[in-house]
Amino acid sequence: MTKRIFSGMQPTNRLQLGNYLGALRNWVKLQDEGDNQCLYGVMDLHAITNGHDPKALTEATRETAAAYIAAGVDPKRSYIMAQSSVSGHAELTWLLSSMTQMGKLERMTQFKDKAGKNAERASLGLFAYPVLMAADILLYKATHVPVGEDQKQHLELSRDVASVFNEKYAGGKEYFPMPEPYIMGTATRVMSLRDGTQKMSKSAESDMTRINLTDDADMIAKKFKKAKTDQGNVPASDKEGEGRPEAMNLIGIYAALSDTTSEQVMAEFGGQQFSALKTALSDLAVAQLSPITTRMSELMSDKAEIDNILKAGADKARELAAPTLDDVYKMMGFLR
Ligand code: TYM
């Protein structure tokens, strides 16, 4: 069966290791597997919901597209586009927003985290963020959505919105297929290098909390060297790792980068000092990431080429989206 795959990342700051291990790397696997049809968006409309700088948005949009390609997304086989250049995303958001209850949006943990204590001052865009995300997915009738664990709740909302639409306007038939979250591999939640209870994030204040896809070898080594650990040695079992989130995070990253399991990593490094694991981890991360970093900067030296790729992707995506958008308008009673 052909799977229709949709996913995306916000072009806010630089991509970090969590984005790569939790999502991007899996996108490439899905593209290379079976006859999947893959669409990967640079979610620029999502990136403005918390205040933004226009120039930085333009650059980050290109850089995010460059990261996709450098990591192995092939624009000849997968569609890569900027969300804003396919107007159906914004249109469908409006239509779906009228069938989404505010109470459900209020329960979204990402909104609560990002809005902080001052929810009154948060933008309507930040509040409506998950509706735009549902529109991204449903616009292409995507069946599978490869994301990290933090997006699970948003995916549940997308499924909910799809079923409300199906119930209300499609007479209970499955007009929109239920999008499945595809949470793949072992690094579904990579944690901060400075605090193992916080997820690694491109928007965290300190750069030392994350490995950026643009970091060079020295920076990667420095960040792993300074990564927080505890007084003990590397745990040799899950039991020894209990209550030691920083240690387990480094083990998890090593396992993901080397395509093994945490058990195997613990069998190899258990009982040794953290410095041994950290050195091996830096070498491994540099070996895996440096070809991507190099390719990204090559791509970024020809911005017109990136713009062309995004334009071609948007043209194809628009074509794919048009019949769905047309159906939805008609099913909802709009004159077309
Ligand atoms: P964003 O830009 O925050 O993150 C992009 C992807 O990276 C994953 N990710 C992580 N995975 C593991 N460990 C981490 N520390 C980590 N940090 C980020 C995220 O789970 C995500 O898969 N709302 C989305 C973007 C989006 C989207 C969509 C995704 C907009 N529309 C439609 C799928 C389908 C977001 O903010 O991702």
mmCIF file with all atom_site columns, C-alpha atoms in Angstrom, residues 11 52-62:
data_model
loop_
_atom_site.group_PDB
_atom_site.id
_atom_site.type_symbol
_atom_site.label_atom_id
_atom_site.label_alt_id
_atom_site.label_comp_id
_atom_site.label_asym_id
_atom_site.label_entity_id
_atom_site.label_seq_id
_atom_site.pdbx_PDB_ins_code
_atom_site.Cartn_x
_atom_site.Cartn_y
_atom_site.Cartn_z
_atom_site.occupancy
_atom_site.B_iso_or_equiv
_atom_site.pdbx_formal_charge
_atom_site.auth_seq_id
_atom_site.auth_comp_id
_atom_site.auth_asym_id
_atom_site.auth_atom_id
_atom_site.pdbx_PDB_model_num
ATOM 1  C CA . PRO A 1 11 ? 12.370 27.161 10.789 1.00 0.00 ? 11 PRO A CA 1
ATOM 2  C CA . HIS A 1 52 ? 9.864  36.537 14.858 1.00 0.00 ? 52 HIS A CA 1
ATOM 3  C CA . ASP A 1 53 ? 12.387 38.469 12.846 1.00 0.00 ? 53 ASP A CA 1
ATOM 4  C CA . PRO A 1 54 ? 11.512 38.558 9.105  1.00 0.00 ? 54 PRO A CA 1
ATOM 5  C CA . LYS A 1 55 ? 15.106 38.321 7.846  1.00 0.00 ? 55 LYS A CA 1
ATOM 6  C CA . ALA A 1 56 ? 15.913 35.484 10.203 1.00 0.00 ? 56 ALA A CA 1
ATOM 7  C CA . LEU A 1 57 ? 12.781 33.649 9.039  1.00 0.00 ? 57 LEU A CA 1
ATOM 8  C CA . THR A 1 58 ? 13.880 33.829 5.386  1.00 0.00 ? 58 THR A CA 1
ATOM 9  C CA . GLU A 1 59 ? 17.337 32.486 6.202  1.00 0.00 ? 59 GLU A CA 1
ATOM 10 C CA . ALA A 1 60 ? 16.075 29.795 8.548  1.00 0.00 ? 60 ALA A CA 1
ATOM 11 C CA . THR A 1 61 ? 13.551 28.653 5.933  1.00 0.00 ? 61 THR A CA 1
ATOM 12 C CA . ARG A 1 62 ? 16.350 28.102 3.415  1.00 0.00 ? 62 ARG A CA 1
#
